[in-house]
PDB file of C-alpha atoms in Angstrom:
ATOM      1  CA  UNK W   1     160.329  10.964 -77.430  1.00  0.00           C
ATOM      2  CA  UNK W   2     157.574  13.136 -77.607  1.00  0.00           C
ATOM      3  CA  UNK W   3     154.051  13.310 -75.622  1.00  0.00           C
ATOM      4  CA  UNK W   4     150.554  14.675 -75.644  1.00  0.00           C
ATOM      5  CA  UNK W   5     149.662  15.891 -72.043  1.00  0.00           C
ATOM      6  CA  UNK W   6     145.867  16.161 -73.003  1.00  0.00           C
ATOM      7  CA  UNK W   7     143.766  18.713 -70.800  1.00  0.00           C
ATOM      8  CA  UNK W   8     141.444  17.643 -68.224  1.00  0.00           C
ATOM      9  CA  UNK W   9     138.322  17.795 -68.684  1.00  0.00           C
ATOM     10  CA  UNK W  10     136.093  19.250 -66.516  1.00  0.00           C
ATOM     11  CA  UNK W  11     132.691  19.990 -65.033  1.00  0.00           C
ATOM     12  CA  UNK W  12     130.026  23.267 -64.089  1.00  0.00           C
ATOM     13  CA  UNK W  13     127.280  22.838 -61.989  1.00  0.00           C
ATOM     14  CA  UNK W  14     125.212  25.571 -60.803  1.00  0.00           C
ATOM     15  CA  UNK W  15     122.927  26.875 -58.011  1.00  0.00           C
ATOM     16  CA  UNK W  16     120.625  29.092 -57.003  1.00  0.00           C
ATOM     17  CA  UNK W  17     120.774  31.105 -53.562  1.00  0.00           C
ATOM     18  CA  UNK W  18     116.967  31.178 -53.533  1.00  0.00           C
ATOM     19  CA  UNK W  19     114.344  29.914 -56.444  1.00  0.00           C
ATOM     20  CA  UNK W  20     111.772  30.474 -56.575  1.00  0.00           C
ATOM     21  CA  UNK W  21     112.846  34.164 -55.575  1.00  0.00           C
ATOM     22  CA  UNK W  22     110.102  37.159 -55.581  1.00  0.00           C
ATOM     23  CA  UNK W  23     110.682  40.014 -57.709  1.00  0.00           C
ATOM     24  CA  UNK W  24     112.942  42.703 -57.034  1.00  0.00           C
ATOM     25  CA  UNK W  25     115.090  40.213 -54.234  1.00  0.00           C
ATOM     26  CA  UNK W  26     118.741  39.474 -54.838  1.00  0.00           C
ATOM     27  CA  UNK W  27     119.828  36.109 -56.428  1.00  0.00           C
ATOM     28  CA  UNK W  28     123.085  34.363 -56.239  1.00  0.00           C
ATOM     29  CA  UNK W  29     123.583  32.006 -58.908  1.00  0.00           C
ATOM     30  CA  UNK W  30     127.394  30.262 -57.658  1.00  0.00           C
ATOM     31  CA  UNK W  31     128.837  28.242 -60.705  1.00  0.00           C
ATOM     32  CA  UNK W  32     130.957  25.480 -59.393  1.00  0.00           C
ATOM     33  CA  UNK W  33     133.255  23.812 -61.901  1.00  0.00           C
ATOM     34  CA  UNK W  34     135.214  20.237 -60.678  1.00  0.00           C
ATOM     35  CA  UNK W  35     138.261  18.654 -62.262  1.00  0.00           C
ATOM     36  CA  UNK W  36     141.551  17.752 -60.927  1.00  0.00           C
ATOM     37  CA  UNK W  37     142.229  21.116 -58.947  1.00  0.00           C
ATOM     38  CA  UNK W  38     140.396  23.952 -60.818  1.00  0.00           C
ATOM     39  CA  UNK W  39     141.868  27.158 -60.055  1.00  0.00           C
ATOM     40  CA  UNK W  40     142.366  29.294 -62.930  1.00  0.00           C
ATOM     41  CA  UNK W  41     139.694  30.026 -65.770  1.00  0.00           C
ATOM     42  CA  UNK W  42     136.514  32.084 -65.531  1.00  0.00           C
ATOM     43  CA  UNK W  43     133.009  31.546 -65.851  1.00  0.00           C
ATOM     44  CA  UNK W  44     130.301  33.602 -68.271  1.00  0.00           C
ATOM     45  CA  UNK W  45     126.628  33.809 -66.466  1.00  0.00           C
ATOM     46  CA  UNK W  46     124.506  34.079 -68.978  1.00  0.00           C
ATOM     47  CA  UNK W  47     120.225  34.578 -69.273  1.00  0.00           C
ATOM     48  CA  UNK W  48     119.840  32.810 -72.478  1.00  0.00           C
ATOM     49  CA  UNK W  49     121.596  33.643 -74.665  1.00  0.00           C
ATOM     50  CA  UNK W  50     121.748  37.488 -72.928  1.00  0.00           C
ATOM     51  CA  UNK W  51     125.524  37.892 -70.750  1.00  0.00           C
ATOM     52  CA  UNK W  52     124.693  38.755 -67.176  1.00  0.00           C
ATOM     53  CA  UNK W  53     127.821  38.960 -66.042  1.00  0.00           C
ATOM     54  CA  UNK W  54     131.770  37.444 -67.197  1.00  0.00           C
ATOM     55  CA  UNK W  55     133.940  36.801 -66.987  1.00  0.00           C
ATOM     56  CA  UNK W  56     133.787  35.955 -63.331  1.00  0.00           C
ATOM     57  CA  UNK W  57     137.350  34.739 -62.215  1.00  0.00           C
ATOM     58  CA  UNK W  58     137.222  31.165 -60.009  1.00  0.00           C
ATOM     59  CA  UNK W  59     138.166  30.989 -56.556  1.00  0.00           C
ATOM     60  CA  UNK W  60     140.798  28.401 -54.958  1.00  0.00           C
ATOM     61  CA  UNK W  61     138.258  26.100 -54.712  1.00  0.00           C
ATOM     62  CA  UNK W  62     136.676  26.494 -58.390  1.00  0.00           C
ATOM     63  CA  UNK W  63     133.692  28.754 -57.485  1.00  0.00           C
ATOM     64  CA  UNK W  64     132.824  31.736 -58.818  1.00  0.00           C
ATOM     65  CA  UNK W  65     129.462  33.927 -58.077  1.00  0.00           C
ATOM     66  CA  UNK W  66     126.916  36.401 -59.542  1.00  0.00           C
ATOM     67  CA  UNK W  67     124.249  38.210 -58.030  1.00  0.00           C
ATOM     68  CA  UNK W  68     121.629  40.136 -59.499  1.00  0.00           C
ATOM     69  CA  UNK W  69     118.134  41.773 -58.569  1.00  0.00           C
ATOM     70  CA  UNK W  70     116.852  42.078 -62.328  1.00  0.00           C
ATOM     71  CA  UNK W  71     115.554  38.846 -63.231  1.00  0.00           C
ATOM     72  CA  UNK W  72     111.293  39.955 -63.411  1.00  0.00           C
ATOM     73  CA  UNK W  73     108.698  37.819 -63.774  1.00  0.00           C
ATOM     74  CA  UNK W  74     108.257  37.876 -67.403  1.00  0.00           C
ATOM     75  CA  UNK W  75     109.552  35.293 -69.337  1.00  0.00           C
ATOM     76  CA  UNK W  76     109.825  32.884 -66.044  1.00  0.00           C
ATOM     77  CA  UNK W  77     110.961  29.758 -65.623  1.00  0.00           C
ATOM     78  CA  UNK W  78     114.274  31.983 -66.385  1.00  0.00           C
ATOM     79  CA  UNK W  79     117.858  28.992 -67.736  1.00  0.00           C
ATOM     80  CA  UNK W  80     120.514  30.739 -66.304  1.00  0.00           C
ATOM     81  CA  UNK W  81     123.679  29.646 -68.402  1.00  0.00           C
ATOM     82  CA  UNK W  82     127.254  29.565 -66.901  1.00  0.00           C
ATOM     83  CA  UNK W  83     129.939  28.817 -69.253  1.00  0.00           C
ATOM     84  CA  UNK W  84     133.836  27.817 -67.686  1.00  0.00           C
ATOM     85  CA  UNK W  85     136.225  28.671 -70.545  1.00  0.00           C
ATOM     86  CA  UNK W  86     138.666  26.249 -69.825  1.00  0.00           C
ATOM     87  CA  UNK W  87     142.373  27.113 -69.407  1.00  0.00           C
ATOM     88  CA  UNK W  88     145.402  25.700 -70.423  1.00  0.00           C
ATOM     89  CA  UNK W  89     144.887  22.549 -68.751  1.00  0.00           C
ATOM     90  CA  UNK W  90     141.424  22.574 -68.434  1.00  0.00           C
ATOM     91  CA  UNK W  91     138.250  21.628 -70.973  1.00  0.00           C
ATOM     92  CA  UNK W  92     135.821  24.249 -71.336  1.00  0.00           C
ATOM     93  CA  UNK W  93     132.351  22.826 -69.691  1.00  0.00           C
ATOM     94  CA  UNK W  94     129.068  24.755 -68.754  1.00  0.00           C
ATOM     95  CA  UNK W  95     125.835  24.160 -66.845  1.00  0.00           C
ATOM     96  CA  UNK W  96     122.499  25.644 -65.926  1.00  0.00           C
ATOM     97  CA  UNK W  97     119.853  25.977 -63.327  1.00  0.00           C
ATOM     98  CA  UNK W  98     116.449  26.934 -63.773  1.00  0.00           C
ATOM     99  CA  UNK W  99     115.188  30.324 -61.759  1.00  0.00           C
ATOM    100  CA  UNK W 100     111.790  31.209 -61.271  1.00  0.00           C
ATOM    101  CA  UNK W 101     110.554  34.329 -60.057  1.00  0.00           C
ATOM    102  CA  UNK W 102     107.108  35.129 -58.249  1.00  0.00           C
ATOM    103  CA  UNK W 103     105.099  38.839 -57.832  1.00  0.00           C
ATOM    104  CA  UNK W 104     106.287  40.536 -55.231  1.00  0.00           C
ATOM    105  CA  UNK W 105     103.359  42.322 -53.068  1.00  0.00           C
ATOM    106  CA  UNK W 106     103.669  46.427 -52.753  1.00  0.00           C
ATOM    107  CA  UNK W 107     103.281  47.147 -49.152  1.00  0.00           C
ATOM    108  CA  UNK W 108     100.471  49.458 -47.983  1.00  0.00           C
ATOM    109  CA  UNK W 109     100.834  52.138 -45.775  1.00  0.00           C
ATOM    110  CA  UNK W 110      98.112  53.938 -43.743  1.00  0.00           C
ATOM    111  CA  UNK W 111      97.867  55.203 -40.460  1.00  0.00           C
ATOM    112  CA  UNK W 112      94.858  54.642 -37.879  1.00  0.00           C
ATOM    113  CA  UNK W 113      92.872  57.628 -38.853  1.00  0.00           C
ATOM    114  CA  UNK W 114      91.890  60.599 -36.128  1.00  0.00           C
ATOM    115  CA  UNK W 115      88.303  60.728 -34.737  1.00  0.00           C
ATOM    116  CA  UNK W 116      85.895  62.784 -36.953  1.00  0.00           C
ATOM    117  CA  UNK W 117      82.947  64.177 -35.612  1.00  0.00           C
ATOM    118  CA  UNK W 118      79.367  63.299 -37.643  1.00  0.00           C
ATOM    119  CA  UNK W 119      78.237  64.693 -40.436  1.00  0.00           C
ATOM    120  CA  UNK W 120      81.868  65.312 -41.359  1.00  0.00           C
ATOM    121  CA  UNK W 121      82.450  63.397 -45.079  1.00  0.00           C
ATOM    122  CA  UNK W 122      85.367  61.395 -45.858  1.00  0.00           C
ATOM    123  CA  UNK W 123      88.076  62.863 -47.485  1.00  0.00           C
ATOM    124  CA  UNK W 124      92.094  62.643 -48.138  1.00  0.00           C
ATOM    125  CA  UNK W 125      92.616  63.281 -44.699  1.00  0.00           C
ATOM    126  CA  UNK W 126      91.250  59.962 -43.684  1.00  0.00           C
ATOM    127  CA  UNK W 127      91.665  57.935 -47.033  1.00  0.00           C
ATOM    128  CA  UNK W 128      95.395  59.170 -47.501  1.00  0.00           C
ATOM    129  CA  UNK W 129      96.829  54.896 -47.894  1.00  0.00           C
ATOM    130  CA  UNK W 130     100.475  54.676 -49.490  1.00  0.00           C
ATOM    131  CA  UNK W 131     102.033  51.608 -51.624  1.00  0.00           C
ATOM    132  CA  UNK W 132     105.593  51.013 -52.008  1.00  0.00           C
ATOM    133  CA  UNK W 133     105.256  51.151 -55.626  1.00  0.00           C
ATOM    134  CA  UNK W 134     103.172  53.427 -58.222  1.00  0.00           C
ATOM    135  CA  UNK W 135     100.388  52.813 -58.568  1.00  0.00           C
ATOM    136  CA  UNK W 136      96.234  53.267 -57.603  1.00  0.00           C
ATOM    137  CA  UNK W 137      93.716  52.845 -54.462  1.00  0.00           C
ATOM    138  CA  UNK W 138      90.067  52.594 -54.802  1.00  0.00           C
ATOM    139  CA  UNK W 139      88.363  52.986 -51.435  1.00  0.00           C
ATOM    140  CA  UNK W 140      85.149  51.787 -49.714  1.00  0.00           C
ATOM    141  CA  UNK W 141      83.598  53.590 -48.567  1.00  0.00           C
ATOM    142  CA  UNK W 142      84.470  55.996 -50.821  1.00  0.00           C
ATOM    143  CA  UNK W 143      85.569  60.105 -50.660  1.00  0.00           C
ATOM    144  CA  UNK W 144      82.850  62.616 -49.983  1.00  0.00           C
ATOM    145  CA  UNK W 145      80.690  59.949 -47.959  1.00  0.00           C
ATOM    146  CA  UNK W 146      78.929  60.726 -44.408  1.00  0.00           C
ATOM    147  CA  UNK W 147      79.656  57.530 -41.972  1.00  0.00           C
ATOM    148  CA  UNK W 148      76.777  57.802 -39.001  1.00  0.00           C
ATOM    149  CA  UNK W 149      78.348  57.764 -35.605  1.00  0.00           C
ATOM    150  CA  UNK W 150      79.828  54.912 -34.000  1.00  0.00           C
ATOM    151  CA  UNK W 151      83.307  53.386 -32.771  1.00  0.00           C
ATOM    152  CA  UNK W 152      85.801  51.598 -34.658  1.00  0.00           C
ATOM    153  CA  UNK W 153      84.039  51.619 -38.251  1.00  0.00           C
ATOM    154  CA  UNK W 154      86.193  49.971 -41.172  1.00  0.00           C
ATOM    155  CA  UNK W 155      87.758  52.139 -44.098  1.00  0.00           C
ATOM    156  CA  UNK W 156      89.081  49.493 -46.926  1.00  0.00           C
ATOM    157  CA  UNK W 157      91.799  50.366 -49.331  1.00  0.00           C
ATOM    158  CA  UNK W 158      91.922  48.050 -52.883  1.00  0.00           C
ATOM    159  CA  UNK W 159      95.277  48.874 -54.359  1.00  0.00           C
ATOM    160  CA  UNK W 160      96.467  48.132 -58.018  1.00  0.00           C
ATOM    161  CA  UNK W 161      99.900  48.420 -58.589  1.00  0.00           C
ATOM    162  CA  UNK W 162     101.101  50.024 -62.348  1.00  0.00           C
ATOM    163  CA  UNK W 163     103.790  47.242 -63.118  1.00  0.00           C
ATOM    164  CA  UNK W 164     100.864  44.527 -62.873  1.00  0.00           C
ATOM    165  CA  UNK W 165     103.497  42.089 -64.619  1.00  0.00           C
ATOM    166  CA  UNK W 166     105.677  42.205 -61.428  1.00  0.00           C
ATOM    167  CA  UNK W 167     103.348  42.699 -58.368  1.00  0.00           C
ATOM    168  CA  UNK W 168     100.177  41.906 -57.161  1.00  0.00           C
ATOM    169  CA  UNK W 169      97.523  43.609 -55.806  1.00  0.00           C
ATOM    170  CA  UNK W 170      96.786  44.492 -52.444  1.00  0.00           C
ATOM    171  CA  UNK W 171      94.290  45.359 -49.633  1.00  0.00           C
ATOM    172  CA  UNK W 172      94.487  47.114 -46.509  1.00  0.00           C
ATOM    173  CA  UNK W 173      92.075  48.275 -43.757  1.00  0.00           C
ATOM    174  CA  UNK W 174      91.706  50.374 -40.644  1.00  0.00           C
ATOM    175  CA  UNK W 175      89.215  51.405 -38.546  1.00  0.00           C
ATOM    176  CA  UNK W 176      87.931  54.816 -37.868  1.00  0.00           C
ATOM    177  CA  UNK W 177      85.758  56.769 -34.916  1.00  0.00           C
ATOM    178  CA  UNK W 178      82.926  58.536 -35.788  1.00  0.00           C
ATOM    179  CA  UNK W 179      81.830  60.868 -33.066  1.00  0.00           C
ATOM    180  CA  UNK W 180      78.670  62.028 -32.270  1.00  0.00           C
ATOM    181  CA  UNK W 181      77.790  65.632 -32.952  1.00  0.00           C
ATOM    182  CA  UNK W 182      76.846  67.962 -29.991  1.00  0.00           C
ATOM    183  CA  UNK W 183      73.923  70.013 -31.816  1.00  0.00           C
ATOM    184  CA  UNK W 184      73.769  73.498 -31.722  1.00  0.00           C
ATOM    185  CA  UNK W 185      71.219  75.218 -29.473  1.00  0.00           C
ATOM    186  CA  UNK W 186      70.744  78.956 -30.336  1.00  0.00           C
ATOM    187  CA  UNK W 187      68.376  81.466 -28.013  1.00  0.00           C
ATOM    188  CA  UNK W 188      68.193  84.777 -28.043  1.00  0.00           C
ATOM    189  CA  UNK W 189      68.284  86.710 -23.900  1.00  0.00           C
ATOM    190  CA  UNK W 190      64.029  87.474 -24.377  1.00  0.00           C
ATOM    191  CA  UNK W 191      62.675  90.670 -23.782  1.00  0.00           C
ATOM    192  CA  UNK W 192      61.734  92.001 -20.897  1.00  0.00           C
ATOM    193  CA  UNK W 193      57.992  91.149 -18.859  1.00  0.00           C
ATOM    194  CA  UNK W 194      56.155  92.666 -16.295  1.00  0.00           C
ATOM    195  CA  UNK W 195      54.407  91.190 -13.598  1.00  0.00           C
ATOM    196  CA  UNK W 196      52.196  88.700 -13.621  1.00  0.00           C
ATOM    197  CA  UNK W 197      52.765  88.221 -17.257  1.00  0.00           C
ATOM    198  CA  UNK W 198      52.794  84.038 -17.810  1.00  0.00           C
ATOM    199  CA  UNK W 199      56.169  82.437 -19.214  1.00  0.00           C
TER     200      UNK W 199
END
C-alpha cells in the first residue's frame, strides 16, 4: 500500500524588542514559527518587499532573530515581513509586525562658561555648545554682544540638527558671570612746589 505523509503546516508570528523605537537604537524583530516541533527551516526578514536579513536559521525551539539600527523615520509605520520557508515536513508560513520609529534628540554639549570681566563681548570662547550630530546653533544673546555686570546671567543655545528627517531640535542653556571692571586710574608723580604754594 502506499501513503501520503502530508507536511505540517505551520505558523510565524513576530515581535518587536522595542516599538515604537527612536532613531538610530537597535531593534530585535524575533520571528517565532509553531507547528509540531519546528526545528529546521529558516526565516527571511524582510522591510517590504526590501531583504533585511535571511536566511536566518531557527533555533531548537523555532526562533530565529534579527537586529538592526537602520530602520529611520521616513516611511514609518515600517511592516517588517518574516517569511519561514518550510522544510521537508514543514509548510512555508510568514508574519509581520508593524515598527514605528520616533526622532531621536542630538544631545548638546556646553560647559559652564569662565567669568568674563565687563565690557568684554561674547565670543566662541563662551558660545562654543556641541551636538552629537551635524548640524547648527543660533545663540541669544548673540556673538560680539557686551552683557553689563552681574552673576549668573543666561546664554541660550537653539540647535538645528542637518538630518531634520531623523532628529529634532534642541535647546540648551547655561549661565555666565559677568564681572565688574576695576577702572583704570592714571596720574602722573606732579612737579615739584615750593613753599607755601596751595595744593
Amino acid at each position: 500500500v502506499k501513503i501520503n505523509v502530508l507536511k505540517d503546516p505551520t505558523t510565524t508570528t513576530v515581535a518587536s524588542s522595542g516599538t515604537p523605537s527612536t532613531y538610530g537604537d537597535s531593534v530585535t524583530f524575533t520571528a517565532t514559527v509553531t507547528g509540531s516541533v519546528v526545528a529546521e527551516g529558516s526565516v527571511t526578514f524582510k522591510e517590504g518587499a526590501t531583504v533585511l536579513s535571511g536566511p536566518t536559521a531557527l533555533d531548537g525551539s523555532g526562533h530565529a532573530s534579527f537586529s538592526t539600527t537602520s530602520l529611520n523615520v521616513a516611511g514609518c509605520p515600517h511592516t517588517i515581513p518574516a517569511e519561514y520557508s518550510g522544510s521537508a515536513n514543514y509548510l512555508p508560513s510568514s508574519g509581520s509586525v508593524v515598527q514605528t520609529v520616533n526622532k531621536a534628540t542630538p544631545v548638546i554639549t556646553w560647559a559652564t562658561p569662565a567669568d568674563i570681566t565687563y565690557p568684554t563681548a561674547l565670543s566662541g570662547t563662551q558660545l562654543n555648545a556641541t551636538a552629537s550630530v551635524p548640524g547648527a546653533f543660533v545663540y541669544t544673546p548673540a556673538s560680539g554682544t557686551v552683557l553689563g555686570a552681574g552673576p549668573t546671567q543666561n546664554l541660550h543655545a537653539d540647535f538645528t540638527p542637518t538630518d531634520t528627517a531623523n532628529y529634532n531640535n534642541n535647546s540648551k542653556d547655561v549661565k555666565i558671570n559677568v564681572l565688574k571692571a576695576t577702572p583704570l586710574i592714571t596720574w602722573a608723580t606732579p612737579a615739584d612746589i615750593t613753599y607755601p604754594t596751595a595744593l
